[in-house]
Short mmCIF file of C-alpha atoms in Angstrom, two decimals:
data_model
loop_
_atom_site.label_atom_id
_atom_site.label_comp_id
_atom_site.label_asym_id
_atom_site.label_seq_id
_atom_site.Cartn_x
_atom_site.Cartn_y
_atom_site.Cartn_z
CA MET A 31 47.46 73.37 -18.15
CA LYS A 32 48.04 73.12 -21.78
CA GLU A 33 46.00 75.47 -24.01
CA TYR A 34 46.83 75.16 -27.37
CA PHE A 35 43.94 74.35 -29.95
CA GLY A 36 43.62 70.72 -29.66
CA SER A 37 45.83 70.07 -26.32
CA ASN A 38 43.11 68.48 -24.29
CA LEU A 39 40.89 66.34 -26.77
CA LYS A 40 40.21 63.38 -24.64
CA ASN A 41 38.23 65.86 -22.26
CA ASP A 42 37.02 68.57 -25.03
CA LEU A 43 35.60 65.96 -27.63
CA PRO A 44 33.10 64.26 -25.12
CA ALA A 45 32.34 67.42 -23.38
CA GLY A 46 31.53 68.68 -26.74
CA LEU A 47 29.53 65.72 -27.58
CA VAL A 48 27.51 66.36 -24.20
CA VAL A 49 27.11 70.07 -24.87
CA SER A 50 25.64 69.44 -28.43
CA LEU A 51 23.09 67.17 -27.21
CA VAL A 52 21.92 69.93 -24.36
CA ALA A 53 21.95 72.34 -27.16
CA LEU A 54 19.51 70.74 -30.04
CA PRO A 55 16.76 71.18 -27.87
CA LEU A 56 17.36 74.20 -26.52
CA CYS A 57 18.17 75.64 -30.14
CA LEU A 58 14.41 74.33 -31.46
CA GLY A 59 12.86 75.42 -28.42
CA ILE A 60 14.18 78.96 -28.39
CA ALA A 61 13.30 79.14 -32.05
CA LEU A 62 9.63 78.32 -31.56
CA ALA A 63 9.48 80.47 -29.00
CA SER A 64 10.59 83.62 -31.06
CA GLY A 65 8.20 82.50 -34.04
CA ALA A 66 11.02 81.72 -35.97
CA PRO A 67 11.73 78.44 -38.37
CA ALA A 68 13.13 75.86 -36.50
CA PHE A 69 15.98 75.52 -38.79
CA SER A 70 16.86 79.21 -37.85
CA GLY A 71 17.76 78.28 -33.95
CA ILE A 72 20.19 75.32 -35.23
CA LEU A 73 21.85 77.29 -37.39
CA ALA A 74 22.34 79.92 -34.92
CA GLY A 75 24.01 77.19 -32.64
CA ILE A 76 26.38 75.95 -35.34
CA VAL A 77 27.78 79.66 -36.05
CA GLY A 78 27.95 80.06 -32.18
CA GLY A 79 30.39 76.77 -31.97
CA LEU A 80 32.08 77.00 -35.37
CA VAL A 81 32.48 80.70 -36.09
CA ILE A 82 32.41 82.33 -32.41
CA GLY A 83 33.72 79.39 -30.84
CA LEU A 84 37.40 80.02 -32.76
CA ILE A 85 37.49 83.46 -32.73
CA SER A 86 36.52 83.85 -28.99
CA GLY A 87 39.52 84.48 -26.39
CA SER A 88 37.04 82.36 -23.86
CA GLN A 89 37.99 79.01 -23.33
CA LEU A 90 34.83 77.49 -21.71
CA SER A 91 32.40 79.59 -23.17
CA VAL A 92 29.51 78.69 -25.55
CA SER A 93 27.38 80.93 -27.73
CA GLY A 94 24.26 80.19 -29.21
CA PRO A 95 20.44 81.42 -29.48
CA ALA A 96 19.65 82.91 -26.10
CA ALA A 97 16.06 82.51 -24.40
CA GLY A 98 16.43 85.60 -22.78
CA LEU A 99 15.95 87.32 -26.50
CA ALA A 100 13.04 85.54 -27.72
CA VAL A 101 10.63 87.82 -26.81
CA ILE A 102 12.32 90.85 -28.50
CA VAL A 103 12.67 88.15 -31.83
CA LEU A 104 9.05 87.34 -31.83
CA ASN A 105 7.75 91.03 -31.40
CA SER A 106 10.46 92.20 -33.99
CA ILE A 107 9.50 89.98 -36.24
CA GLU A 108 5.85 90.60 -35.99
CA SER A 109 6.60 94.72 -36.02
CA LEU A 110 8.95 94.13 -39.44
CA GLY A 111 6.46 92.13 -41.13
CA ALA A 112 8.85 89.22 -42.33
CA PHE A 113 11.47 86.92 -40.86
CA GLU A 114 13.99 88.31 -43.71
CA SER A 115 13.43 91.48 -42.99
CA PHE A 116 14.38 90.54 -39.16
CA LEU A 117 17.69 88.70 -40.42
CA LEU A 118 18.65 92.23 -41.90
CA ALA A 119 18.27 93.86 -38.37
CA VAL A 120 20.53 90.88 -37.00
CA PHE A 121 22.98 91.25 -39.93
CA ILE A 122 23.40 95.03 -38.82
CA ALA A 123 23.17 94.18 -34.75
CA GLY A 124 26.62 92.06 -35.37
CA ILE A 125 28.02 95.44 -37.29
CA ILE A 126 27.27 97.25 -34.44
CA GLN A 127 28.60 94.33 -31.88
CA PHE A 128 31.93 94.45 -33.77
CA ILE A 129 32.42 98.10 -33.57
CA LEU A 130 31.70 98.01 -29.99
CA GLY A 131 34.13 95.52 -29.55
CA ALA A 132 36.85 97.69 -31.77
CA LEU A 133 35.78 100.68 -29.28
CA LYS A 134 36.95 98.35 -26.24
CA ALA A 135 33.44 98.45 -25.00
CA GLY A 136 33.92 95.01 -23.00
CA ILE A 137 35.17 97.25 -20.27
CA ILE A 138 31.46 97.24 -19.06
CA GLY A 139 31.58 93.69 -18.19
CA HIS A 140 34.05 94.52 -15.19
CA PHE A 141 31.69 96.54 -13.31
CA PHE A 142 29.34 93.86 -12.84
CA PRO A 143 29.13 93.10 -8.85
CA SER A 144 30.41 89.76 -8.10
CA SER A 145 27.32 89.01 -5.68
CA VAL A 146 25.08 89.75 -8.43
CA ILE A 147 26.76 87.41 -11.12
CA LYS A 148 26.75 84.87 -8.46
CA GLY A 149 22.94 85.30 -7.95
CA MET A 150 22.49 85.33 -11.62
CA LEU A 151 24.36 81.92 -12.09
CA ALA A 152 22.14 80.47 -8.79
CA ALA A 153 19.30 81.72 -10.24
CA ILE A 154 19.81 79.88 -13.73
CA GLY A 155 20.37 77.04 -12.05
CA LEU A 156 17.23 77.10 -10.01
CA ILE A 157 15.34 78.03 -13.36
CA LEU A 158 16.71 74.62 -14.80
CA ILE A 159 15.84 72.48 -11.61
CA LEU A 160 12.17 74.01 -11.90
CA LYS A 161 12.01 74.11 -15.65
CA GLN A 162 13.19 70.83 -16.10
CA ILE A 163 10.87 68.84 -13.49
CA PRO A 164 7.95 68.71 -16.08
CA HIS A 165 9.97 67.56 -18.64
CA ALA A 166 11.31 64.98 -16.55
CA LEU A 167 7.69 63.82 -15.59
CA GLY A 168 7.09 63.84 -19.07
CA ASP A 169 5.00 66.97 -18.97
CA ASP A 170 6.36 68.98 -22.42
CA GLN A 171 3.82 71.57 -22.83
CA ASP A 172 6.79 74.66 -22.31
CA TYR A 173 9.57 74.70 -25.06
CA GLU A 174 13.03 73.73 -23.86
CA GLY A 175 15.15 76.83 -23.18
CA ASP A 176 12.11 78.68 -21.76
CA GLU A 177 13.45 81.01 -18.56
CA SER A 178 10.69 83.43 -18.08
CA PHE A 179 8.39 82.68 -15.09
CA LEU A 180 5.24 83.34 -17.41
CA GLN A 181 5.44 81.00 -19.61
CA PRO A 182 3.66 81.41 -23.35
CA ASP A 183 1.12 78.13 -22.60
CA GLY A 184 -0.48 80.75 -20.07
CA GLN A 185 1.21 79.08 -16.95
CA ASN A 186 4.14 79.99 -14.80
CA THR A 187 6.99 78.04 -13.53
CA PHE A 188 5.03 76.78 -10.60
CA THR A 189 1.60 75.95 -11.84
CA GLU A 190 3.07 74.15 -14.63
CA ILE A 191 4.81 72.04 -11.94
CA ALA A 192 1.80 71.19 -10.11
CA LEU A 193 0.32 70.39 -13.71
CA ALA A 194 3.01 68.09 -14.50
CA PHE A 195 2.68 65.96 -11.16
CA GLN A 196 -1.15 65.74 -11.95
CA ASN A 197 -0.25 64.62 -15.49
CA ILE A 198 2.65 62.04 -15.19
CA ASP A 199 4.00 60.15 -18.07
CA THR A 200 5.12 56.90 -16.98
CA GLY A 201 7.67 56.16 -19.51
CA ALA A 202 9.63 59.78 -18.89
CA LEU A 203 9.61 59.20 -15.30
CA MET A 204 11.24 55.93 -15.48
CA ILE A 205 13.75 57.18 -17.91
CA SER A 206 14.66 60.53 -16.20
CA ILE A 207 15.11 58.51 -12.63
CA ILE A 208 17.53 56.24 -14.03
CA ALA A 209 19.18 59.01 -15.93
CA LEU A 210 19.82 61.01 -12.68
CA ILE A 211 20.90 57.51 -10.88
CA ILE A 212 23.36 57.62 -13.46
CA LEU A 213 24.69 61.13 -13.39
CA ILE A 214 24.75 61.00 -9.68
CA PHE A 215 26.62 57.87 -9.56
CA TRP A 216 29.42 59.39 -12.32
CA GLU A 217 29.67 62.40 -9.61
CA GLN A 218 30.95 59.75 -7.12
CA PRO A 219 34.61 60.04 -6.03
CA ILE A 220 35.45 56.33 -7.21
CA MET A 221 34.05 57.16 -10.59
CA LYS A 222 36.05 59.97 -11.24
CA LYS A 223 39.02 58.20 -10.29
CA GLN A 224 38.36 55.88 -13.26
CA ARG A 225 40.57 57.68 -16.18
CA TRP A 226 37.77 56.14 -19.32
CA THR A 227 34.87 58.22 -17.59
CA SER A 228 36.93 61.46 -18.86
CA VAL A 229 36.19 60.12 -22.39
CA LEU A 230 32.78 58.69 -21.58
CA PRO A 231 30.67 61.42 -19.56
CA GLY A 232 27.64 60.57 -17.25
CA ALA A 233 25.60 62.50 -19.31
CA LEU A 234 26.47 60.67 -22.45
CA VAL A 235 25.97 57.59 -20.77
CA ALA A 236 22.61 59.09 -19.39
CA VAL A 237 21.06 60.12 -22.81
CA ILE A 238 22.16 56.57 -24.56
CA TRP A 239 20.11 54.79 -21.65
CA GLY A 240 17.25 57.30 -22.54
CA VAL A 241 17.23 56.20 -26.27
CA ILE A 242 17.73 52.32 -25.55
CA ALA A 243 15.13 52.38 -22.95
CA ASN A 244 12.33 53.99 -25.35
CA ALA A 245 13.57 51.82 -27.84
CA VAL A 246 12.87 48.45 -25.39
CA LEU A 247 9.56 50.00 -24.25
CA TYR A 248 8.38 49.97 -27.98
CA LYS A 249 9.07 46.57 -28.48
CA SER A 250 7.99 44.98 -25.08
CA TYR A 251 4.95 44.60 -23.14
CA PHE A 252 5.03 48.08 -21.73
CA SER A 253 4.85 49.55 -25.24
CA ASP A 254 2.25 52.01 -23.87
CA TYR A 255 4.71 53.63 -22.10
CA PHE A 256 6.90 54.33 -25.10
CA LEU A 257 7.29 57.95 -25.56
CA THR A 258 6.68 59.88 -29.16
CA GLY A 259 5.93 63.17 -30.54
CA LYS A 260 6.49 66.50 -28.35
CA HIS A 261 8.42 63.78 -25.86
CA MET A 262 11.09 63.34 -28.29
CA VAL A 263 13.78 65.68 -29.83
CA SER A 264 12.46 67.00 -32.70
CA LEU A 265 15.00 67.95 -35.70
CA PRO A 266 14.02 69.11 -39.11
CA VAL A 267 14.54 65.99 -41.48
CA SER A 268 14.91 66.63 -45.29
CA ASP A 269 14.20 63.91 -48.03
CA SER A 270 16.30 65.88 -50.51
CA ILE A 271 19.25 68.32 -51.08
CA ASP A 272 16.45 70.73 -52.50
CA GLU A 273 14.68 70.42 -49.66
CA PHE A 274 17.75 70.70 -47.17
CA VAL A 275 18.70 73.97 -49.07
CA GLY A 276 15.07 75.19 -48.58
CA PHE A 277 15.61 75.50 -45.03
CA PHE A 278 18.12 78.45 -45.32
CA THR A 279 16.61 82.23 -45.33
CA PHE A 280 18.16 85.36 -46.63
CA PRO A 281 17.99 88.91 -45.90
CA ASP A 282 15.56 91.37 -47.59
CA TRP A 283 18.06 93.92 -48.47
CA SER A 284 15.28 96.01 -49.82
CA GLN A 285 14.46 96.90 -46.24
CA LEU A 286 17.84 98.94 -45.61
CA GLY A 287 15.78 101.98 -45.81
CA ASN A 288 13.35 101.07 -43.08
CA PRO A 289 14.13 103.04 -39.76
CA GLU A 290 12.46 100.19 -37.81
CA ILE A 291 14.99 98.02 -39.00
CA TYR A 292 17.83 100.21 -37.29
CA VAL A 293 16.05 100.47 -34.06
CA THR A 294 15.63 96.74 -34.09
CA ALA A 295 19.22 96.22 -34.90
CA VAL A 296 20.20 98.53 -32.03
CA THR A 297 17.96 96.82 -29.28
CA ILE A 298 19.52 93.34 -30.27
CA ALA A 299 23.04 94.65 -30.47
CA ILE A 300 22.81 96.45 -26.82
CA ILE A 301 20.85 93.22 -25.20
CA ALA A 302 22.88 90.56 -26.98
CA SER A 303 26.29 92.57 -25.77
CA LEU A 304 25.02 92.79 -22.30
CA GLU A 305 24.03 89.35 -21.73
CA THR A 306 27.41 88.13 -23.40
CA LEU A 307 29.46 90.28 -21.12
CA LEU A 308 27.46 89.03 -18.04
CA SER A 309 27.65 85.24 -18.94
CA LEU A 310 31.42 85.81 -19.90
CA ASP A 311 32.16 87.19 -16.66
CA ALA A 312 30.07 84.15 -14.95
CA VAL A 313 31.97 81.65 -16.82
CA ASP A 314 35.36 82.97 -15.80
CA LYS A 315 34.32 82.64 -12.26
CA LEU A 316 33.35 78.95 -12.65
CA ASP A 317 36.41 78.10 -14.95
CA PRO A 318 38.38 75.62 -12.70
CA TYR A 319 41.92 77.61 -13.66
CA LYS A 320 40.08 80.68 -13.36
CA ARG A 321 41.19 82.20 -16.82
CA ILE A 322 40.01 85.58 -17.79
CA ALA A 323 38.30 86.02 -21.16
CA PRO A 324 39.31 89.23 -23.39
CA ALA A 325 35.67 90.80 -23.17
CA ASN A 326 36.45 93.06 -26.19
CA ARG A 327 37.41 90.21 -28.32
CA GLU A 328 34.31 88.74 -27.33
CA LEU A 329 32.23 91.30 -28.41
CA THR A 330 34.24 91.22 -31.89
CA ALA A 331 33.64 87.59 -32.29
CA GLN A 332 30.03 87.67 -31.21
CA GLY A 333 29.39 90.50 -33.94
CA ILE A 334 30.88 88.37 -36.78
CA GLY A 335 28.79 85.26 -35.63
CA ASN A 336 25.43 87.66 -35.40
CA MET A 337 26.66 88.86 -38.94
CA ILE A 338 26.82 85.29 -40.25
CA SER A 339 23.88 84.22 -38.46
CA GLY A 340 21.55 87.04 -39.93
CA LEU A 341 23.10 85.95 -43.53
CA ILE A 342 21.89 82.73 -43.53
CA GLY A 343 18.75 83.01 -41.55
CA GLY A 344 19.82 82.37 -38.03
CA LEU A 345 18.51 83.63 -34.79
CA PRO A 346 20.56 86.29 -32.56
CA ILE A 347 23.25 84.88 -30.90
CA THR A 348 25.05 85.48 -27.09
CA ALA A 349 27.17 83.78 -24.77
CA VAL A 350 24.72 81.56 -22.89
CA ILE A 351 25.38 80.21 -19.27
CA VAL A 352 23.46 76.72 -19.73
CA ARG A 353 25.78 75.42 -22.33
CA SER A 354 28.72 76.69 -21.16
CA THR A 355 27.91 75.53 -17.68
CA ALA A 356 27.20 71.79 -19.07
CA ASN A 357 30.46 72.47 -21.27
CA ILE A 358 32.30 72.90 -17.89
CA SER A 359 30.96 69.86 -15.89
CA SER A 360 31.24 67.70 -18.60
CA GLY A 361 35.18 68.28 -18.30
CA GLY A 362 35.59 70.75 -21.28
CA LYS A 363 39.26 72.45 -20.78
CA THR A 364 39.62 74.49 -23.96
CA LYS A 365 37.62 76.24 -27.01
CA VAL A 366 37.84 72.79 -28.79
CA SER A 367 34.45 71.48 -27.08
CA ALA A 368 32.63 74.90 -27.90
CA VAL A 369 33.90 74.48 -31.60
CA PHE A 370 33.54 70.37 -31.65
CA HIS A 371 29.80 71.22 -30.61
CA GLY A 372 29.04 73.35 -33.37
CA PHE A 373 30.55 71.07 -35.91
CA LEU A 374 28.52 67.99 -34.55
CA LEU A 375 25.22 70.36 -34.80
CA ALA A 376 25.95 70.93 -38.24
CA ILE A 377 26.50 67.10 -39.06
CA SER A 378 23.35 66.19 -37.05
CA VAL A 379 21.17 68.28 -39.10
CA VAL A 380 22.55 66.90 -42.58
CA PHE A 381 23.39 63.18 -42.06
CA PHE A 382 21.41 61.61 -39.40
CA PRO A 383 18.66 63.52 -37.77
CA ASP A 384 16.67 60.87 -37.27
CA VAL A 385 18.74 59.33 -35.26
CA LEU A 386 18.74 62.39 -33.02
CA ASN A 387 15.28 62.61 -32.89
CA MET A 388 15.16 59.47 -30.94
CA ILE A 389 16.37 61.10 -27.96
CA PRO A 390 13.77 61.44 -25.30
CA LYS A 391 13.56 64.89 -23.64
CA ALA A 392 13.30 63.21 -20.22
CA ALA A 393 16.79 62.42 -20.58
CA LEU A 394 18.28 65.36 -21.49
CA ALA A 395 15.91 67.12 -18.56
CA ALA A 396 17.86 64.39 -16.24
CA VAL A 397 21.27 66.67 -17.51
CA LEU A 398 20.18 69.55 -16.87
CA LEU A 399 18.76 68.95 -13.43
CA VAL A 400 22.10 68.03 -12.40
CA VAL A 401 23.58 71.39 -14.24
CA GLY A 402 21.16 73.14 -12.55
CA TYR A 403 22.11 71.83 -9.20
CA LYS A 404 25.81 72.47 -9.74
CA LEU A 405 24.75 76.19 -10.25
CA ALA A 406 22.74 76.50 -7.40
CA LYS A 407 24.50 74.55 -4.49
CA PRO A 408 23.52 75.20 -0.96
CA ALA A 409 27.32 75.91 -0.11
CA LEU A 410 27.29 78.80 -2.32
CA PHE A 411 24.47 80.36 -0.46
CA LYS A 412 25.90 80.02 2.75
CA ASP A 413 29.16 81.48 1.60
CA LEU A 414 27.18 84.42 0.70
CA TYR A 415 25.69 84.49 3.92
CA ALA A 416 28.38 84.77 5.90
CA LYS A 417 29.94 87.31 3.74
CA GLY A 418 27.57 89.99 5.41
CA LYS A 419 24.25 91.60 4.04
CA ASP A 420 26.23 93.72 1.59
CA GLN A 421 26.94 90.49 -0.09
CA PHE A 422 23.79 88.30 0.45
CA LEU A 423 21.37 91.05 -0.04
CA PRO A 424 21.93 91.75 -3.79
CA PHE A 425 22.55 87.67 -4.60
CA ILE A 426 19.28 87.06 -2.98
CA ILE A 427 17.18 89.79 -4.65
CA THR A 428 18.79 89.02 -7.89
CA ILE A 429 17.62 85.23 -7.61
CA ALA A 430 14.12 86.57 -6.55
CA ALA A 431 13.90 88.78 -9.42
CA ILE A 432 15.14 86.43 -12.29
CA LEU A 433 12.52 83.85 -10.88
CA MET A 434 9.75 85.66 -11.06
CA THR A 435 10.45 87.82 -13.88
CA ASP A 436 13.16 86.90 -16.74
CA LEU A 437 16.92 87.14 -16.75
CA LEU A 438 17.27 90.73 -18.75
CA ILE A 439 14.66 92.27 -15.81
CA GLY A 440 16.00 90.20 -12.81
CA ILE A 441 19.62 91.02 -13.64
CA THR A 442 18.71 94.85 -14.10
CA VAL A 443 17.16 94.64 -10.44
CA GLY A 444 20.12 92.80 -9.30
CA ILE A 445 22.80 95.18 -10.70
CA VAL A 446 20.51 98.35 -9.52
CA VAL A 447 20.63 96.74 -5.80
CA GLY A 448 24.14 95.39 -6.07
CA LEU A 449 25.71 99.12 -7.06
CA TYR A 450 23.41 100.64 -4.18
CA PHE A 451 25.41 98.37 -1.63
CA VAL A 452 28.42 98.95 -3.67
CA ILE A 453 28.28 102.77 -3.10
CA LYS A 454 26.77 102.53 0.22
CA SER A 455 30.04 100.65 1.49
CA ASN A 456 32.61 102.82 -0.33
CA LEU A 457 30.66 105.95 1.35
CA HIS A 458 31.70 104.36 4.76
CA GLN A 459 35.29 103.16 3.64
CA ALA A 460 36.27 106.57 2.19
CA ILE A 461 36.06 108.08 5.45
CA THR A 462 36.26 106.86 8.54
CA VAL A 463 35.50 108.22 12.38
CA GLN A 464 37.28 107.09 15.40
CA GLU A 465 36.99 108.45 19.13
CA SER A 466 40.21 108.00 20.92
CA GLY A 467 39.03 108.92 24.05
CA ASP A 468 39.31 112.82 25.99
CA ASN A 469 36.36 113.73 23.34
CA LYS A 470 38.94 113.58 20.53
CA TYR A 471 37.79 112.39 17.18
CA LEU A 472 40.03 111.47 14.43
CA ILE A 473 38.39 111.45 10.48
CA THR A 474 40.83 109.67 8.12
CA LEU A 475 40.05 110.44 4.72
CA GLU A 476 41.45 107.55 2.52
CA LYS A 477 42.99 107.63 -1.03
CA ASP A 478 40.23 108.97 -2.78
CA VAL A 479 37.19 110.88 -1.46
CA SER A 480 34.10 111.66 -3.78
CA PHE A 481 31.23 113.90 -3.63
CA LEU A 482 28.92 110.55 -2.78
CA ASN A 483 30.66 110.71 1.06
CA LYS A 484 29.26 114.22 1.43
CA ALA A 485 26.08 113.15 3.15
CA PHE A 486 28.24 110.63 5.56
CA LEU A 487 30.66 113.60 6.46
CA ARG A 488 27.77 116.03 7.36
CA LYS A 489 25.81 114.19 9.28
CA THR A 490 29.27 113.01 11.31
CA LEU A 491 30.07 116.66 12.13
CA ARG A 492 26.66 117.89 12.69
CA ASN A 493 26.88 115.11 15.66
CA MET A 494 30.11 116.39 16.96
CA PRO A 495 29.70 117.32 20.62
CA GLU A 496 30.52 120.64 22.10
CA GLY A 497 34.17 121.00 23.18
CA SER A 498 35.50 118.14 21.08
CA HIS A 499 38.92 118.28 19.22
CA VAL A 500 38.57 116.99 15.88
CA ILE A 501 41.32 115.89 13.78
CA PHE A 502 40.99 115.54 10.23
CA ASP A 503 43.58 113.41 8.45
CA GLU A 504 44.47 113.80 5.22
CA THR A 505 48.05 112.25 4.73
CA GLU A 506 47.12 109.05 2.44
CA SER A 507 44.37 111.18 0.55
CA ILE A 508 45.20 111.76 -3.32
CA PHE A 509 42.18 113.12 -4.65
CA VAL A 510 39.57 114.70 -2.49
CA ASP A 511 36.18 116.08 -4.14
CA ASN A 512 35.62 119.91 -3.67
CA ASP A 513 32.63 119.53 -2.18
CA ILE A 514 34.18 117.32 0.90
CA LEU A 515 36.46 120.12 0.81
CA GLU A 516 34.09 122.93 1.28
CA THR A 517 32.35 120.75 4.16
CA ILE A 518 35.38 120.70 6.26
CA GLU A 519 36.12 124.51 5.46
CA ASP A 520 32.07 125.35 6.75
CA PHE A 521 32.67 123.25 9.32
CA LYS A 522 35.95 124.76 10.17
CA ALA A 523 34.24 128.14 10.27
CA THR A 524 31.62 127.16 12.67
CA ALA A 525 33.48 124.82 14.93
CA ILE A 526 34.89 128.18 17.06
CA ASN A 527 30.88 128.68 18.30
CA ASN A 528 30.43 125.01 19.68
CA GLN A 529 33.90 125.32 21.50
CA ILE A 530 35.36 122.96 18.90
CA THR A 531 38.63 122.87 17.90
CA VAL A 532 40.12 121.46 14.44
CA GLU A 533 43.29 119.96 13.46
CA ILE A 534 44.12 119.11 10.11
CA LYS A 535 47.13 116.76 8.71
CA PRO A 536 47.36 117.65 5.09
CA ALA A 537 47.82 115.40 2.16
CA LYS A 538 51.47 115.22 1.13
CA ASN A 539 50.38 114.95 -2.66
CA SER A 540 46.50 115.89 -3.65
CA ASN A 541 44.28 118.75 -4.63
CA SER A 542 43.71 119.42 -0.92
CA PRO A 543 44.68 122.90 0.05
CA GLN A 544 47.21 123.22 2.80
CA PHE A 545 44.85 124.19 5.62
CA ALA A 546 46.26 126.09 8.76
CA ASP A 547 45.56 124.41 12.20
CA VAL A 548 42.78 126.12 14.12
#
């Protein structure tokens, strides 16, 4: 596939348009949840598209304000006393991220277990479905983009759904159901064969339907079902250039001597970097062309983006899964789609915020419901289950932890569980035991045997029956930890007490001593 900038405009431009429509309410909702000005969320989305989109080495990742940072932002603004002070922390966090990229800290992203990444994707898909059901029913109490189980309005994910079914808005329900039908129809093979559908994605058609349907409701006999207020996208609107310029906020440089600024900056830098690396790895797995994005370059790009966002009044930025998945599912091929989405966000707040404020959240909820399903397809669960418990348990535990807490806590739990199974698996793979009959046991030491295998080896040797013949095969070993060597030496020294004979086939090239046969 051609990947130079602008080589796939027929796919990238429509995808960028869909991503911008999805990003608008998310940017505004996250800003609201963060206790920051609404415009700060839009600015972060613009910088994420125009700046990070251009610099990043990822072809499909989309950056913007992240719900995972909302609580941290809210608490930081309160503790620092002013949003201007917080912006200074965002700017410094960007510098730290830039340095991390220069130091090649992006390699950390390669150590996340694959089952945990897949669990994160499936969990985000389920969260999208669960969180968008109330919006599809017309219950818009919770902000768009919320990923936490416990909500700011005092409800949780499941009680919010129950309340939504008790307060269904007929107009919103009609718009979301028809929008879903449009989106499902667009996914059918007969539609995918049509060339024109590549430049007119189903998500865009669904949003247009929502705007037209709501306008018709207003002028019809069913005007009681017309959606307004909290049911609609709500971009800030300015009546003059001076008022528009007033939307921008700038850092308070007088706070450079405040130690809390640096604590906040380090916190943002670390969490934003981890969320970015997780998202980057996840997007690489979703990429139909299986391209691998350079993680160090991504950290550098995120650092530059956060420096600029902090300077002009934007929220902290990370690579985000929801927008990236919307980009992929809408047919995006290269980074042009991410850049174009940033450009559309910019011109929308300047030239036609009133038009975008005509979009019902119910139509966007339908788009996100389909995105969520694509992330959490039943086939994914079947595939991980078929791979055994070492893959399935970290996957399902990650999903449960994210659903019941939030993204950052859930991922942490998932990584801990995933690493446990990785270590457990490696313990058995580095040393294998075979019984060949006649009381003979072959213990094979693989290429690298670390101290983590000591417990398994000691248990194995402790259970050797009297009169057995034990062969240690080290011929393929390159590194054998001293703890392992000492365990074998101790076994040799006491084996004669149990009439056990020991034979050692030494390594051709390793740190192991050349043992003599006993």
